Short mmCIF file of C-alpha atoms in Angstrom, two decimals:
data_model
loop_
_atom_site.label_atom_id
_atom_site.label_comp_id
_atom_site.label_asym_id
_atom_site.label_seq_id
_atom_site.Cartn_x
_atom_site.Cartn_y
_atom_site.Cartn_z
CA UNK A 1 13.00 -12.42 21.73
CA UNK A 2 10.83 -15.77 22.05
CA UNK A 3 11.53 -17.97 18.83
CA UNK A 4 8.84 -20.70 18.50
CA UNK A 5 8.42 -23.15 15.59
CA UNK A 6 4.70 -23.11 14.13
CA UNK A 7 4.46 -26.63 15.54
CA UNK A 8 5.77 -25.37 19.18
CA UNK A 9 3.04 -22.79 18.52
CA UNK A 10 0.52 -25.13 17.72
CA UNK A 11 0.97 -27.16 20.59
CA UNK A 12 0.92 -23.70 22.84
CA UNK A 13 -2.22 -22.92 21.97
CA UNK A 14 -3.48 -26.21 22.57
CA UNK A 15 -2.30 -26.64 25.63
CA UNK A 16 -3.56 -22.87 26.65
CA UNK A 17 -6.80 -24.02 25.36
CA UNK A 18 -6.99 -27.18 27.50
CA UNK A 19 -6.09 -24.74 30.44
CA UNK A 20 -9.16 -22.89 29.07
CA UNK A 21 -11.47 -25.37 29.12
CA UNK A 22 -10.49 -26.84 33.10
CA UNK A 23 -11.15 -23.23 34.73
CA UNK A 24 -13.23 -21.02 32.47
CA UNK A 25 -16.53 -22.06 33.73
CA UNK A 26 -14.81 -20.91 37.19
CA UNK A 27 -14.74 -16.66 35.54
CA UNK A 28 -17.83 -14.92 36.86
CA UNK A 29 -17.23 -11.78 35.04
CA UNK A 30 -17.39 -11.31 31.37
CA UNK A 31 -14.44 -10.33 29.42
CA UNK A 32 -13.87 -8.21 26.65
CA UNK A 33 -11.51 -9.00 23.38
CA UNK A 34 -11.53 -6.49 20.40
CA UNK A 35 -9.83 -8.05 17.49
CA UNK A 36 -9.33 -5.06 15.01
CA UNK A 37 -7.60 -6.15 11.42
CA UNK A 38 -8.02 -5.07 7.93
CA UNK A 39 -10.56 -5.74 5.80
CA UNK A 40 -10.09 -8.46 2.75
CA UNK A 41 -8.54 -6.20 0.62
CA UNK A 42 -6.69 -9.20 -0.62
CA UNK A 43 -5.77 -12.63 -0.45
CA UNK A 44 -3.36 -12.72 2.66
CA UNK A 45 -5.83 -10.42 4.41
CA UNK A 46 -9.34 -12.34 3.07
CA UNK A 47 -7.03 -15.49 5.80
CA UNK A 48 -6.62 -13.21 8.87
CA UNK A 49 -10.45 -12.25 8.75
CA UNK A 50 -11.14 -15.97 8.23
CA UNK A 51 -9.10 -17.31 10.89
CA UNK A 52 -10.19 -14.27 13.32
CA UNK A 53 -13.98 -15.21 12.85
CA UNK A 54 -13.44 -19.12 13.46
CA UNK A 55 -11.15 -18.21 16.89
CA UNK A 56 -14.58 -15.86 17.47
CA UNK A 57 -16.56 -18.56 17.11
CA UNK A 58 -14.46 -21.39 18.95
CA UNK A 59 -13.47 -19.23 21.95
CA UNK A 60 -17.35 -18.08 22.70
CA UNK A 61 -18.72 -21.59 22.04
CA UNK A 62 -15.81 -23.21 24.53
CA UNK A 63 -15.52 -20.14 27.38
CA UNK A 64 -19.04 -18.15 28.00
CA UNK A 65 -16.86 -15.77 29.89
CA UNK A 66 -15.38 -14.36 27.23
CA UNK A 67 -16.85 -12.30 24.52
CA UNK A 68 -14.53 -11.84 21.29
CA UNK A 69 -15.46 -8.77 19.20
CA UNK A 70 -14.08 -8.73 15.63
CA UNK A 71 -13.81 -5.43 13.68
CA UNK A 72 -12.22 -5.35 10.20
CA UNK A 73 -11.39 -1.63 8.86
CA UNK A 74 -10.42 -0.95 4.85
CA UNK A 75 -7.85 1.71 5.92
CA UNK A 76 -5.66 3.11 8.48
CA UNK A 77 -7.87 5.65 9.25
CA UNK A 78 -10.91 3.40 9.40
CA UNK A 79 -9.01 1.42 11.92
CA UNK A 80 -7.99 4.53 13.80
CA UNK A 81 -11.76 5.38 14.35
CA UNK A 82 -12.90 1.77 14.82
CA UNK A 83 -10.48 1.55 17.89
CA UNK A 84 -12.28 4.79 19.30
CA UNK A 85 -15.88 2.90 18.92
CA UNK A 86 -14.89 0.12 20.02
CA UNK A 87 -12.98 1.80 23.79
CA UNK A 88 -16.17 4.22 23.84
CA UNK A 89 -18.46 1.65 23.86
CA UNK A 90 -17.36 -0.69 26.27
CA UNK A 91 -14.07 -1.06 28.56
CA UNK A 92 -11.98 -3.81 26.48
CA UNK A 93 -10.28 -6.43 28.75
CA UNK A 94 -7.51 -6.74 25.52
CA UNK A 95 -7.48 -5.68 22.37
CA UNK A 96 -5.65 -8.03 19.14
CA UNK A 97 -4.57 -5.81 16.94
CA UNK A 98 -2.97 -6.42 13.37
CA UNK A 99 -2.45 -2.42 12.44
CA UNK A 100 -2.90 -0.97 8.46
CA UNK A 101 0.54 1.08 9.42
CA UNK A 102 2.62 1.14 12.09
CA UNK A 103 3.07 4.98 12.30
CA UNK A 104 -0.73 5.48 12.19
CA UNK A 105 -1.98 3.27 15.24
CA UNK A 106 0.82 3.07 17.51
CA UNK A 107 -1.06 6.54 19.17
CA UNK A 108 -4.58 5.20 19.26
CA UNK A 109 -3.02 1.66 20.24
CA UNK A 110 -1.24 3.86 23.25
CA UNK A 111 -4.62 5.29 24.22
CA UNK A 112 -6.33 2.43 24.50
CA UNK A 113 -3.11 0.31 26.50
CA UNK A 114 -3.67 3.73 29.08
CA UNK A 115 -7.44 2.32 30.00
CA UNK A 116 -5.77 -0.90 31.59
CA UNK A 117 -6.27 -2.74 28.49
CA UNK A 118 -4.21 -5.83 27.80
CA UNK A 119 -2.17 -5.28 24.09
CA UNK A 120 -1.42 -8.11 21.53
CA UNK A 121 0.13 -7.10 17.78
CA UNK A 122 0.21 -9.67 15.15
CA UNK A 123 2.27 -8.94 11.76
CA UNK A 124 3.27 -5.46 12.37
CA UNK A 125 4.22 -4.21 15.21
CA UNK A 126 4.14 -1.02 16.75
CA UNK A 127 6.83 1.85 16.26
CA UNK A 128 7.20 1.88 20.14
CA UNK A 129 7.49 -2.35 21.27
CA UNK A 130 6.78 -1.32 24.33
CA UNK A 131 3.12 -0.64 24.14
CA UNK A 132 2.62 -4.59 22.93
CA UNK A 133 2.57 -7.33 25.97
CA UNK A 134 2.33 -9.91 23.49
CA UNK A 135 3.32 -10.27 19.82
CA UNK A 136 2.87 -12.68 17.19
CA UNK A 137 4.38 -12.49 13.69
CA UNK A 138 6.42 -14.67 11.02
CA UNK A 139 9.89 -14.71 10.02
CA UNK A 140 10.28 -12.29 7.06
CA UNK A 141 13.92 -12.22 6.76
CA UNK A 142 13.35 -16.31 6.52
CA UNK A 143 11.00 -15.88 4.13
CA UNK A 144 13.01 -14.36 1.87
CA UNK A 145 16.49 -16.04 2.75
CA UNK A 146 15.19 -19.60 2.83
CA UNK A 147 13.62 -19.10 -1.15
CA UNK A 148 16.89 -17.32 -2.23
CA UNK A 149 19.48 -20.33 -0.44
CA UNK A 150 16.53 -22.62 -2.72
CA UNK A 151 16.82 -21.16 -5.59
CA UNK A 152 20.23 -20.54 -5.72
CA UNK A 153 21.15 -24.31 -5.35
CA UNK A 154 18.49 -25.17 -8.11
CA UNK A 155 20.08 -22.60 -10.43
CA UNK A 156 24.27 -23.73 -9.49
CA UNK A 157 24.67 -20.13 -8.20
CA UNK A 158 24.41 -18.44 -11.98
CA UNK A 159 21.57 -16.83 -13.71
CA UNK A 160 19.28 -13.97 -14.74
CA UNK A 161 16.37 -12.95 -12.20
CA UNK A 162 13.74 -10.99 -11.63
CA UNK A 163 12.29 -9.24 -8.29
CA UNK A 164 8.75 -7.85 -7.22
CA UNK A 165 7.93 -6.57 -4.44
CA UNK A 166 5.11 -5.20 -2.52
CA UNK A 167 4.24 -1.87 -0.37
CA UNK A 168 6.85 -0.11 1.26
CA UNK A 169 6.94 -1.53 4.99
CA UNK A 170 9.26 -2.89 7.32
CA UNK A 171 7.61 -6.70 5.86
CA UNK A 172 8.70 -5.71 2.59
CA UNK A 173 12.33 -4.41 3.73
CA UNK A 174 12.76 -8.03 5.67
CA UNK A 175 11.71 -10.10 3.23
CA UNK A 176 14.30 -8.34 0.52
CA UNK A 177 16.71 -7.69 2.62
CA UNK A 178 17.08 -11.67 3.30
CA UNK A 179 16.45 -12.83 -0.61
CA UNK A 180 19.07 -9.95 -1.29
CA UNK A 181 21.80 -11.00 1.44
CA UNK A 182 21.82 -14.77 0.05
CA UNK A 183 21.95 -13.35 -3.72
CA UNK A 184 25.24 -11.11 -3.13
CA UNK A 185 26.91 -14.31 -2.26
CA UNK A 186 26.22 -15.56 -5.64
CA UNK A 187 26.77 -15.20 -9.39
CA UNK A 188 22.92 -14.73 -10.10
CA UNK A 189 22.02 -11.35 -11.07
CA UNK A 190 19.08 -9.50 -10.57
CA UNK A 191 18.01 -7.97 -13.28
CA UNK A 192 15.67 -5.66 -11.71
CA UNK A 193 13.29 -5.21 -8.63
CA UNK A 194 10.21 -3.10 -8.39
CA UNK A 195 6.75 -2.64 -6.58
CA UNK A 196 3.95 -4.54 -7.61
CA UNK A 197 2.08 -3.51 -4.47
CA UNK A 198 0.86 -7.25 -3.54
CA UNK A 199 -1.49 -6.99 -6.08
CA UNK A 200 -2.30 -9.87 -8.99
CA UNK A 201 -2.79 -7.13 -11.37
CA UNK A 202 0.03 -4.84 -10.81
CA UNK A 203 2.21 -8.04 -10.63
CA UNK A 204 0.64 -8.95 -14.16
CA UNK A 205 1.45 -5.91 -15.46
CA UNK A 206 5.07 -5.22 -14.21
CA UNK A 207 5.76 -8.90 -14.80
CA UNK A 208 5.05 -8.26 -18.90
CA UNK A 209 7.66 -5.00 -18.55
CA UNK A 210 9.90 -7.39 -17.45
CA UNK A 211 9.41 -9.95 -20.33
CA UNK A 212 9.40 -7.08 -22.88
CA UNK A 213 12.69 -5.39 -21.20
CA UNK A 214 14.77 -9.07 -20.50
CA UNK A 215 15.54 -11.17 -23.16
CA UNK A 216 16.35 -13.42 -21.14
CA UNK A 217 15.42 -14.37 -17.32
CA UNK A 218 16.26 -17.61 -15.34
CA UNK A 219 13.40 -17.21 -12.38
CA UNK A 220 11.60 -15.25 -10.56
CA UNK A 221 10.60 -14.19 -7.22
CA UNK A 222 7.32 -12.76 -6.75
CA UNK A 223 7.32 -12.04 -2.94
CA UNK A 224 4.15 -12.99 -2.29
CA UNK A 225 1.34 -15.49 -3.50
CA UNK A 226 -0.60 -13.11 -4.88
CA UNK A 227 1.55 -11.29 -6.87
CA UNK A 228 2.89 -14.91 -7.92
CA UNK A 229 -0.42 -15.51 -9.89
CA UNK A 230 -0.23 -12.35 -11.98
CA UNK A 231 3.52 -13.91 -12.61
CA UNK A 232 2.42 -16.32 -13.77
CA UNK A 233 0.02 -15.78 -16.29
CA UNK A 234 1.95 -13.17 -17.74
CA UNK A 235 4.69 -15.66 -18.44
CA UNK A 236 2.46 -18.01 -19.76
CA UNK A 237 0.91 -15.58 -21.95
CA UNK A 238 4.21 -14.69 -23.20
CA UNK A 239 5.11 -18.09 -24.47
CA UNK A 240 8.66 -17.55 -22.93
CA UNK A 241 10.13 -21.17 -22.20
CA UNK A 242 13.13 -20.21 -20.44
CA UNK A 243 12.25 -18.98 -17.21
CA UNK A 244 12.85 -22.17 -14.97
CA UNK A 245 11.27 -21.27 -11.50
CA UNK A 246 8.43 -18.50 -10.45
CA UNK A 247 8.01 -18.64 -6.86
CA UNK A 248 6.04 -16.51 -4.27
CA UNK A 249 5.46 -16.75 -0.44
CA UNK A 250 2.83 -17.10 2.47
CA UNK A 251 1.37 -20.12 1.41
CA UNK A 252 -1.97 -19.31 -0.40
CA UNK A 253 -3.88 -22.42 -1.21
CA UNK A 254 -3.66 -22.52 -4.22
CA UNK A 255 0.01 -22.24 -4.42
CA UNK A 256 0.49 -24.77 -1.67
CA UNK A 257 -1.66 -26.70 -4.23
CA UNK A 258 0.74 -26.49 -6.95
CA UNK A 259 3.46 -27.33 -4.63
CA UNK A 260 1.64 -30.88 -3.38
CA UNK A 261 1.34 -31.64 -7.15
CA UNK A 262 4.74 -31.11 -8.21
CA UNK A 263 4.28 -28.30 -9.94
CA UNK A 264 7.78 -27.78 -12.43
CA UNK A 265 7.94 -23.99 -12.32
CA UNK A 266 6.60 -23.50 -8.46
CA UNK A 267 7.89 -26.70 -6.73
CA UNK A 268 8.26 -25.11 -3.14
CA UNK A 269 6.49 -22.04 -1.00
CA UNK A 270 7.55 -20.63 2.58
CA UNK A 271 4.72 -19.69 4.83
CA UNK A 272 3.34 -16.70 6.30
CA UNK A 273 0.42 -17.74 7.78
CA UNK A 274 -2.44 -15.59 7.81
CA UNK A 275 -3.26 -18.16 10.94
CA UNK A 276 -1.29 -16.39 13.17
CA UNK A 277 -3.92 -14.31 14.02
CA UNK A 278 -5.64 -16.98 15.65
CA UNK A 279 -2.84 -17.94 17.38
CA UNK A 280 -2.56 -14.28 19.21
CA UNK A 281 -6.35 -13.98 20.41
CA UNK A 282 -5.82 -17.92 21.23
CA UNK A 283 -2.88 -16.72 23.88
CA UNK A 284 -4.97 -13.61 24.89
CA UNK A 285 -7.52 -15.45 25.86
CA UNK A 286 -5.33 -17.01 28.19
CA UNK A 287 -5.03 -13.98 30.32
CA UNK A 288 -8.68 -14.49 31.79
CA UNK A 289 -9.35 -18.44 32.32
CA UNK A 290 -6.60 -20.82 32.98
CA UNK A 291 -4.20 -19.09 34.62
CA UNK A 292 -2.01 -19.22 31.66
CA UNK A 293 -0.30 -15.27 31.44
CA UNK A 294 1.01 -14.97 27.98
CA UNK A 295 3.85 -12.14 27.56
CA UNK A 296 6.61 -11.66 25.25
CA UNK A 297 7.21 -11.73 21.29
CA UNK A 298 6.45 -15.04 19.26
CA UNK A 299 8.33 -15.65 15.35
CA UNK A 300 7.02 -18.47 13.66
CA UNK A 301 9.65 -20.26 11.55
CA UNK A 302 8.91 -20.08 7.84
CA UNK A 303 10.85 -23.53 6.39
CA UNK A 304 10.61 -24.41 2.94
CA UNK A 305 7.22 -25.97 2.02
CA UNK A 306 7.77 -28.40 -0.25
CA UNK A 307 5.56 -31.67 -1.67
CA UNK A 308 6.58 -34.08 1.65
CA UNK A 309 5.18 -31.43 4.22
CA UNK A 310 2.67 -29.48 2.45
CA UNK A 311 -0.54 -31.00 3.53
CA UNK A 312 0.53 -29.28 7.33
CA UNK A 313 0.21 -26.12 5.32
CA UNK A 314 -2.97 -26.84 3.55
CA UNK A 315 -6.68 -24.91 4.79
CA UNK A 316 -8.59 -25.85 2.36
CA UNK A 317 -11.73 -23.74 3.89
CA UNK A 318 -9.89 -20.69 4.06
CA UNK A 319 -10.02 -18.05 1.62
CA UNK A 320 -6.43 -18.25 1.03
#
């Protein structure tokens, strides 16, 4: 396993793209990248469509050898049938794939790898690795250990707290698992810890059942931006005074906004950058001008974002 910093990563892609842009015009024959993700079902998601259609854009304005097709699906199935359009219609030189499920595409994904094409999964990767020549995602045991170390110092290792979390994946699983692992070697007790499904409503919801159950709660950790925001204004429609810190992850804007004003209650952020997917078809389009091969698996660090670095975390354009 590759580990690369999202600065390292940065700089990677630059310098791929500078490759790029020396030999490109040299390519005679047009290549072919699908990018198939899921549709903007929510925040996090709304990013990766954002970022996929500016790396479109950038990559077919720099290198008129390369054609970048993006398809968005709203379900696993959708994306299932997507990948057969887009193999039936034309041979794909390499397809970018950030699957709905595992389970689901890893056979389609298969199919398609059989036809010669080159194979790059962002976020969640296959059940078999092996299908995937390149693959792109973020640190999610990080994510969660890096917030938990946080707020543990903050609260002096005691306290009442609260846990959401989101759909039950392997993401999910991480990003507990590492919040848990730095908890147990605490005094800070979690109170309780249930699905909100990333969702701003569900978190809304399940964060009132949690005022109404817990007299009395020191923080909270939200898992994720979105679900942060529901948090958030379920506390402050409570009234409740006591809860000292509500924090979420990935880095939505408007969290990472909060952060670079000092925000009391949600001081610091980790990211998951929905960016990343421009990063992967970045590196696949290596594979055809530049002579820059691209193989192996790529974790992006996820430190603490706090107000002194936050600006390198900002997009204001982006939906998220």
């Amino acid at each position: 396993m590759t580990i690369i910093t999202r600065r390292a990563l940065g700089a990677l892609t630059a310098a791929s793209l500078v490759a790029l842009t020396a030999t490109g015009a040299l390519a005679q024959d047009k290549k072919i990248i699908a990018v198939s993700i899921p549709a903007a079902t929510h925040g996090w998601t709304g990013g990766v469509v954002y970022h996929a259609e500016q790396a479109e854009k950038e990559i077919e304005a720099a290198f008129p050898n390369i054609d970048v097709i993006v398809k968005t699906s709203p379900s696993a199935e959708a994306q299932v049938s997507a990948l057969e359009d887009l193999s039936a219609a034309q041979k794909l030189d390499a397809l970018v794939i950030l699957p709905f499920t595992s389970e689901e595409l890893t056979g389609p994904v298969q199919t398609v790898k059989e036809g010669g094409t080159f194979i790059a999964v962002v976020d969640r990767g296959l059940t078999d690795p092996a299908i995937q020549d390149l693959y792109v995602a973020g640190d999610n045991i990080a994510v969660g250990a890096n917030t938990a170390k946080w707020l543990a110092e903050k609260l002096g290792n005691e306290g009442k707290i609260v846990v959401l979390r989101g759909i039950p994946t392997v993401i999910d699983d991480e990003r507990i698992q590492g919040f848990t692992d730095v908890i147990k070697g605490t005094n800070i007790e979690i109170l309780d810890i249930q699905y909100a499904n990333w969702n701003q409503d569900e978190a809304f919801t399940l964060m009132q059942d949690y005022l109404a159950k817990y007299p009395q709660i020191d923080a909270v950790w939200a898992n994720d931006d979105d679900m942060l925001l529901g948090v958030l204004e379920a506390v402050k429609q409570s009234g409740r005074t006591e809860i000292k810190y509500a924090l979420g992850g990935n880095g939505m804007k408007d969290v990472i906004e909060m952060v670079m004003a000092g925000d009391p209650v949600t001081p610091i952020s980790t990211p998951y950058p929905p960016s990343m997917i421009k990063s992967a078809i970045y590196m696949t389009a290596a594979q055809f001008s530049g002579q820059a091969p691209m193989r192996g698996s790529f974790k992006l660090d996820a430190p603490l974002i706090t107000p002194e670095n936050a600006e390198q975390f900002y997009f204001p354009d982006s939906p998220f």
